[in-house]
Amino acid sequence: MGKFKFGVSLRETGGRDAWIAKCRRAEELGYDVITVPDHLGTGRFAPFPVLAMAAAVTERPRLGTLVSNVPFYNLALFAREASSTAALLDGRLDLGLGAGHMKSEFDAAGLPWQKAAERIAYLGESLGYLRKHFEDEGIEHPRLLIAGNSDGVLDLAAEHADIVGFGGLRQQPGKPPGTFKLDNAEAMDERVAHFRAKTGRDVERNMLVQHVEVTGDRLAAAEAWHEKTERSAVPDARELLDAPQLLLGTVEEIAGQLETRRERYGFSYITVFEQYLETFAPVIRELQ
């Protein structure tokens, strides 16, 4: 099988010097992609300006959003931001798109919170709009990543994406919006099977890893993570040992887990969060 691709999702926080240092460190450690999320909150930079800065201070990594919260935006204004950034990045942009899932952020922005079907429909509308805008501007369309867990978002990815992003989190029934359940290994089988059934194209598959822990005791690490977070929503911590969103074990064991999960799910592009930037680096070296 082909080589792995590794990404890190950096928090768009801190001052200018801190941001530059993070980007350069990610490149130094061997990450292939630097991405930023699109969340509201005090101290957060907007995603597209920090990608332009990242492009100016690095040479090799691709750069992108993971993911742009499309329902936040008027499409004309979003298309302008995305196309300007694509031009400045000179072919290095991976434009990640999603339908949004945090009601609290919509409330904070004074935006209406719509049902999932309506948000997904707006995401679908954005794809044609963006394609036409890039063509009109004479800018090569960036690689497109569409991420989500629902049938609707995965169906859009199957038809339009260069990369499909799996997070393995789903809304817990009867709980407030933004209360997530972590899919176990079998649930991820079903999500990947749904995607495969919808596309005959070769689409790169990304997994956004929720937790990385280098340890000699995998079960103890799973139990500790299970105890401190409700996102798992599984009755037995042992289920987490095979969950593809978690990487627990020695460096060699984690490398083996990634190879096994690539075979099972097709996940060849792995993204970790900023807090695991250094922790995950030895795994990158192990698999190079």
Short mmCIF file of C-alpha atoms in Angstrom, two decimals:
data_model
loop_
_atom_site.label_atom_id
_atom_site.label_comp_id
_atom_site.label_asym_id
_atom_site.label_seq_id
_atom_site.Cartn_x
_atom_site.Cartn_y
_atom_site.Cartn_z
CA MET A 1 0.00 0.00 0.00
CA GLY A 2 1.01 3.63 -0.41
CA LYS A 3 2.67 5.79 2.19
CA PHE A 4 0.80 7.45 5.01
CA LYS A 5 0.17 11.19 5.06
CA PHE A 6 0.21 12.94 8.43
CA GLY A 7 -1.45 16.19 9.42
CA VAL A 8 -1.73 18.32 12.53
CA SER A 9 -4.65 20.58 13.40
CA LEU A 10 -3.12 23.65 15.01
CA ARG A 11 -5.21 25.90 17.21
CA GLU A 12 -5.42 29.34 15.63
CA THR A 13 -4.47 31.04 18.90
CA GLY A 14 -1.50 32.87 20.35
CA GLY A 15 0.47 35.76 18.94
CA ARG A 16 2.24 36.07 15.63
CA ASP A 17 5.55 34.64 16.85
CA ALA A 18 3.88 31.67 18.52
CA TRP A 19 1.95 30.85 15.37
CA ILE A 20 5.06 31.01 13.20
CA ALA A 21 6.96 28.79 15.65
CA LYS A 22 4.18 26.16 15.65
CA CYS A 23 4.05 26.01 11.87
CA ARG A 24 7.80 25.70 11.51
CA ARG A 25 7.94 23.03 14.22
CA ALA A 26 5.23 20.99 12.47
CA GLU A 27 7.24 21.08 9.25
CA GLU A 28 10.43 20.16 11.10
CA LEU A 29 8.75 17.13 12.71
CA GLY A 30 7.66 15.78 9.33
CA TYR A 31 3.97 16.61 9.19
CA ASP A 32 2.68 16.73 5.62
CA VAL A 33 -0.33 18.96 6.25
CA ILE A 34 -1.04 21.84 8.63
CA THR A 35 -4.72 22.54 9.16
CA VAL A 36 -6.78 24.89 11.29
CA PRO A 37 -10.33 24.53 12.62
CA ASP A 38 -13.05 27.14 12.20
CA HIS A 39 -14.45 27.89 15.65
CA LEU A 40 -15.46 31.03 17.44
CA GLY A 41 -13.97 32.04 20.76
CA THR A 42 -11.84 34.63 22.50
CA GLY A 43 -8.27 34.78 21.21
CA ARG A 44 -8.86 32.77 18.05
CA PHE A 45 -7.57 34.01 14.71
CA ALA A 46 -9.74 33.67 11.60
CA PRO A 47 -8.63 30.59 9.63
CA PHE A 48 -7.70 32.01 6.23
CA PRO A 49 -5.26 34.73 7.39
CA VAL A 50 -3.30 32.26 9.50
CA LEU A 51 -3.05 29.86 6.55
CA ALA A 52 -1.55 32.67 4.47
CA MET A 53 0.97 33.30 7.25
CA ALA A 54 1.73 29.56 7.46
CA ALA A 55 2.44 29.50 3.74
CA ALA A 56 4.90 32.38 4.12
CA VAL A 57 6.96 30.65 6.83
CA THR A 58 6.95 27.03 5.60
CA GLU A 59 7.90 25.37 2.33
CA ARG A 60 6.68 21.79 2.22
CA PRO A 61 3.38 21.14 4.06
CA ARG A 62 0.02 21.52 2.44
CA LEU A 63 -2.29 23.88 4.31
CA GLY A 64 -5.99 23.79 4.89
CA THR A 65 -9.11 24.16 6.98
CA LEU A 66 -10.35 21.19 8.97
CA VAL A 67 -12.96 22.31 8.45
CA SER A 68 -14.58 25.55 7.36
CA ASN A 69 -17.99 25.81 8.99
CA VAL A 70 -19.86 26.67 5.80
CA PRO A 71 -23.23 27.61 7.39
CA PHE A 72 -21.44 30.45 9.22
CA TYR A 73 -20.94 32.24 5.92
CA ASN A 74 -22.58 34.13 3.11
CA LEU A 75 -21.38 32.14 0.11
CA ALA A 76 -20.17 35.14 -1.90
CA LEU A 77 -17.98 36.30 0.97
CA PHE A 78 -16.74 32.81 1.75
CA ALA A 79 -15.85 32.23 -1.91
CA ARG A 80 -13.84 35.46 -1.94
CA GLU A 81 -11.90 34.41 1.17
CA ALA A 82 -11.25 30.90 -0.11
CA SER A 83 -10.18 31.94 -3.61
CA SER A 84 -7.90 34.71 -2.31
CA THR A 85 -6.25 32.23 0.03
CA ALA A 86 -5.89 29.64 -2.74
CA ALA A 87 -4.14 32.20 -4.92
CA LEU A 88 -1.75 33.21 -2.13
CA LEU A 89 -0.96 29.59 -1.25
CA ASP A 90 -0.08 28.80 -4.89
CA GLY A 91 -1.50 25.30 -5.04
CA ARG A 92 -0.94 24.25 -1.42
CA LEU A 93 -4.54 24.71 -0.19
CA ASP A 94 -6.72 21.81 0.92
CA LEU A 95 -10.12 23.41 1.40
CA GLY A 96 -11.96 21.51 4.11
CA LEU A 97 -15.73 21.99 4.35
CA GLY A 98 -18.32 20.89 6.88
CA ALA A 99 -21.94 21.49 7.80
CA GLY A 100 -21.34 22.73 11.36
CA HIS A 101 -22.34 20.98 14.56
CA MET A 102 -21.94 23.38 17.50
CA LYS A 103 -25.22 25.16 18.25
CA SER A 104 -23.50 27.31 20.88
CA GLU A 105 -21.32 28.90 18.22
CA PHE A 106 -24.28 29.77 16.04
CA ASP A 107 -25.97 31.29 19.10
CA ALA A 108 -22.86 33.33 19.91
CA ALA A 109 -22.69 34.63 16.33
CA GLY A 110 -26.39 35.50 16.26
CA LEU A 111 -26.97 33.03 13.46
CA PRO A 112 -30.02 30.79 13.16
CA TRP A 113 -29.50 27.17 14.17
CA GLN A 114 -31.03 25.05 11.42
CA LYS A 115 -31.78 21.36 11.30
CA ALA A 116 -29.00 19.10 10.09
CA ALA A 117 -30.72 18.50 6.75
CA GLU A 118 -30.84 22.24 6.07
CA ARG A 119 -27.19 22.77 7.02
CA ILE A 120 -26.15 19.88 4.79
CA ALA A 121 -28.23 21.27 1.92
CA TYR A 122 -26.41 24.60 2.31
CA LEU A 123 -23.08 22.78 2.25
CA GLY A 124 -24.17 21.08 -0.96
CA GLU A 125 -25.16 24.43 -2.48
CA SER A 126 -21.74 25.84 -1.63
CA LEU A 127 -19.94 23.23 -3.73
CA GLY A 128 -21.35 24.42 -7.05
CA TYR A 129 -21.03 28.05 -6.02
CA LEU A 130 -17.37 27.67 -5.10
CA ARG A 131 -16.55 25.75 -8.26
CA LYS A 132 -18.04 28.47 -10.46
CA HIS A 133 -16.34 31.23 -8.48
CA PHE A 134 -12.92 29.62 -8.84
CA GLU A 135 -13.49 29.18 -12.57
CA ASP A 136 -14.61 32.79 -12.98
CA GLU A 137 -11.53 34.00 -11.11
CA GLY A 138 -9.22 31.81 -13.18
CA ILE A 139 -7.88 30.10 -10.06
CA GLU A 140 -7.21 26.39 -9.96
CA HIS A 141 -9.71 24.75 -7.66
CA PRO A 142 -7.99 23.57 -4.46
CA ARG A 143 -8.17 20.00 -3.27
CA LEU A 144 -11.52 19.59 -1.55
CA LEU A 145 -11.97 17.80 1.78
CA ILE A 146 -15.52 17.19 3.01
CA ALA A 147 -15.82 15.91 6.57
CA GLY A 148 -18.66 14.58 8.65
CA ASN A 149 -20.39 11.49 9.93
CA SER A 150 -23.95 11.70 8.62
CA ASP A 151 -25.28 10.02 5.51
CA GLY A 152 -25.89 13.40 3.89
CA VAL A 153 -22.36 14.73 4.33
CA LEU A 154 -20.74 11.43 3.34
CA ASP A 155 -22.92 11.35 0.23
CA LEU A 156 -21.67 14.81 -0.75
CA ALA A 157 -18.09 13.69 -0.16
CA ALA A 158 -18.63 10.58 -2.26
CA GLU A 159 -19.68 12.72 -5.21
CA HIS A 160 -17.47 15.81 -4.87
CA ALA A 161 -14.49 15.42 -2.52
CA ASP A 162 -10.86 14.67 -3.19
CA ILE A 163 -10.57 13.74 0.50
CA VAL A 164 -13.28 12.46 2.82
CA GLY A 165 -12.82 13.24 6.49
CA PHE A 166 -14.04 10.85 9.20
CA GLY A 167 -14.22 12.07 12.78
CA GLY A 168 -16.17 9.18 14.24
CA LEU A 169 -18.31 11.38 16.49
CA ARG A 170 -22.08 11.54 16.37
CA GLN A 171 -24.72 13.45 18.27
CA GLN A 172 -26.06 11.54 21.26
CA PRO A 173 -29.84 11.12 20.95
CA GLY A 174 -31.81 13.19 23.42
CA LYS A 175 -28.78 15.22 24.51
CA PRO A 176 -28.08 18.93 23.82
CA PRO A 177 -26.49 19.70 20.42
CA GLY A 178 -22.75 19.20 20.62
CA THR A 179 -22.96 16.20 22.99
CA PHE A 180 -21.15 13.51 21.06
CA LYS A 181 -20.83 9.77 21.07
CA LEU A 182 -17.61 8.14 19.89
CA ASP A 183 -18.23 5.48 17.27
CA ASN A 184 -16.66 2.12 18.07
CA ALA A 185 -14.80 0.04 15.51
CA GLU A 186 -17.92 -1.65 14.18
CA ALA A 187 -19.81 1.62 13.82
CA MET A 188 -16.86 2.97 11.83
CA ASP A 189 -17.06 -0.11 9.61
CA GLU A 190 -20.65 0.86 8.81
CA ARG A 191 -19.79 4.50 8.07
CA VAL A 192 -16.95 3.56 5.74
CA ALA A 193 -19.12 0.93 4.04
CA HIS A 194 -21.80 3.57 3.45
CA PHE A 195 -19.24 5.84 1.83
CA ARG A 196 -17.78 3.07 -0.30
CA ALA A 197 -21.23 2.16 -1.60
CA LYS A 198 -21.81 5.73 -2.75
CA THR A 199 -18.66 6.27 -4.81
CA GLY A 200 -16.73 4.45 -7.46
CA ARG A 201 -13.91 6.99 -7.33
CA ASP A 202 -10.59 6.79 -5.55
CA VAL A 203 -11.10 9.23 -2.68
CA GLU A 204 -8.41 9.73 -0.05
CA ARG A 205 -9.65 8.96 3.48
CA ASN A 206 -8.73 11.06 6.49
CA MET A 207 -9.17 10.15 10.14
CA LEU A 208 -9.18 12.91 12.75
CA VAL A 209 -7.69 11.27 15.85
CA GLN A 210 -9.19 12.40 19.14
CA HIS A 211 -6.48 11.20 21.53
CA VAL A 212 -2.88 9.98 21.33
CA GLU A 213 -1.10 8.44 24.29
CA VAL A 214 2.25 6.69 24.20
CA THR A 215 2.08 4.14 27.01
CA GLY A 216 3.03 0.63 27.95
CA ASP A 217 -0.46 -0.06 29.36
CA ARG A 218 -3.11 0.40 26.69
CA LEU A 219 -6.02 -0.72 28.84
CA ALA A 220 -5.18 1.67 31.68
CA ALA A 221 -4.95 4.53 29.18
CA ALA A 222 -8.33 3.58 27.69
CA GLU A 223 -9.93 3.39 31.13
CA ALA A 224 -8.54 6.78 32.14
CA TRP A 225 -9.78 8.42 28.96
CA HIS A 226 -13.16 6.71 29.26
CA GLU A 227 -13.55 7.97 32.83
CA LYS A 228 -12.78 11.61 32.10
CA THR A 229 -14.86 12.12 28.95
CA GLU A 230 -18.49 11.49 28.10
CA ARG A 231 -17.75 11.58 24.38
CA SER A 232 -17.10 7.86 24.38
CA ALA A 233 -20.62 6.96 25.55
CA VAL A 234 -19.66 3.27 25.52
CA PRO A 235 -20.26 0.91 28.44
CA ASP A 236 -16.84 -0.73 28.49
CA ALA A 237 -13.49 1.01 28.13
CA ARG A 238 -12.12 -2.06 26.35
CA GLU A 239 -14.17 -1.05 23.30
CA LEU A 240 -11.90 1.96 22.98
CA LEU A 241 -8.83 -0.18 22.33
CA ASP A 242 -9.95 -0.77 18.73
CA ALA A 243 -11.62 2.60 18.15
CA PRO A 244 -9.78 4.22 15.21
CA GLN A 245 -10.14 7.69 16.74
CA LEU A 246 -7.80 6.73 19.61
CA LEU A 247 -4.12 5.80 19.41
CA LEU A 248 -2.92 4.12 22.60
CA GLY A 249 0.26 2.11 23.16
CA THR A 250 3.97 2.16 22.51
CA VAL A 251 5.24 3.91 19.41
CA GLU A 252 5.56 0.55 17.69
CA GLU A 253 2.06 -0.51 18.75
CA ILE A 254 0.53 2.74 17.49
CA ALA A 255 2.32 2.34 14.17
CA GLY A 256 0.88 -1.16 13.93
CA GLN A 257 -2.61 0.11 14.78
CA LEU A 258 -2.41 2.63 11.95
CA GLU A 259 -1.33 -0.04 9.48
CA THR A 260 -4.14 -2.35 10.60
CA ARG A 261 -6.73 0.42 10.37
CA ARG A 262 -5.49 1.48 6.96
CA GLU A 263 -6.16 -2.06 5.80
CA ARG A 264 -9.58 -2.18 7.47
CA TYR A 265 -10.90 1.32 6.74
CA GLY A 266 -8.60 2.80 4.12
CA PHE A 267 -7.38 5.57 6.45
CA SER A 268 -4.07 6.66 4.91
CA TYR A 269 -4.23 10.34 5.95
CA ILE A 270 -4.05 10.76 9.72
CA THR A 271 -4.57 14.07 11.54
CA VAL A 272 -3.85 14.72 15.21
CA PHE A 273 -4.61 17.76 17.35
CA GLU A 274 -1.98 20.31 18.34
CA GLN A 275 -1.57 18.95 21.87
CA TYR A 276 -0.18 15.75 20.31
CA LEU A 277 2.23 17.52 17.94
CA GLU A 278 5.31 16.24 19.75
CA THR A 279 3.80 13.01 21.13
CA PHE A 280 2.87 11.72 17.69
CA ALA A 281 6.13 12.70 15.96
CA PRO A 282 7.98 9.44 16.82
CA VAL A 283 5.15 7.49 15.16
CA ILE A 284 5.69 9.53 11.97
CA ARG A 285 9.37 8.59 12.06
CA GLU A 286 8.49 4.94 12.70
CA LEU A 287 6.31 4.80 9.58
CA GLN A 288 8.51 6.79 7.21
#
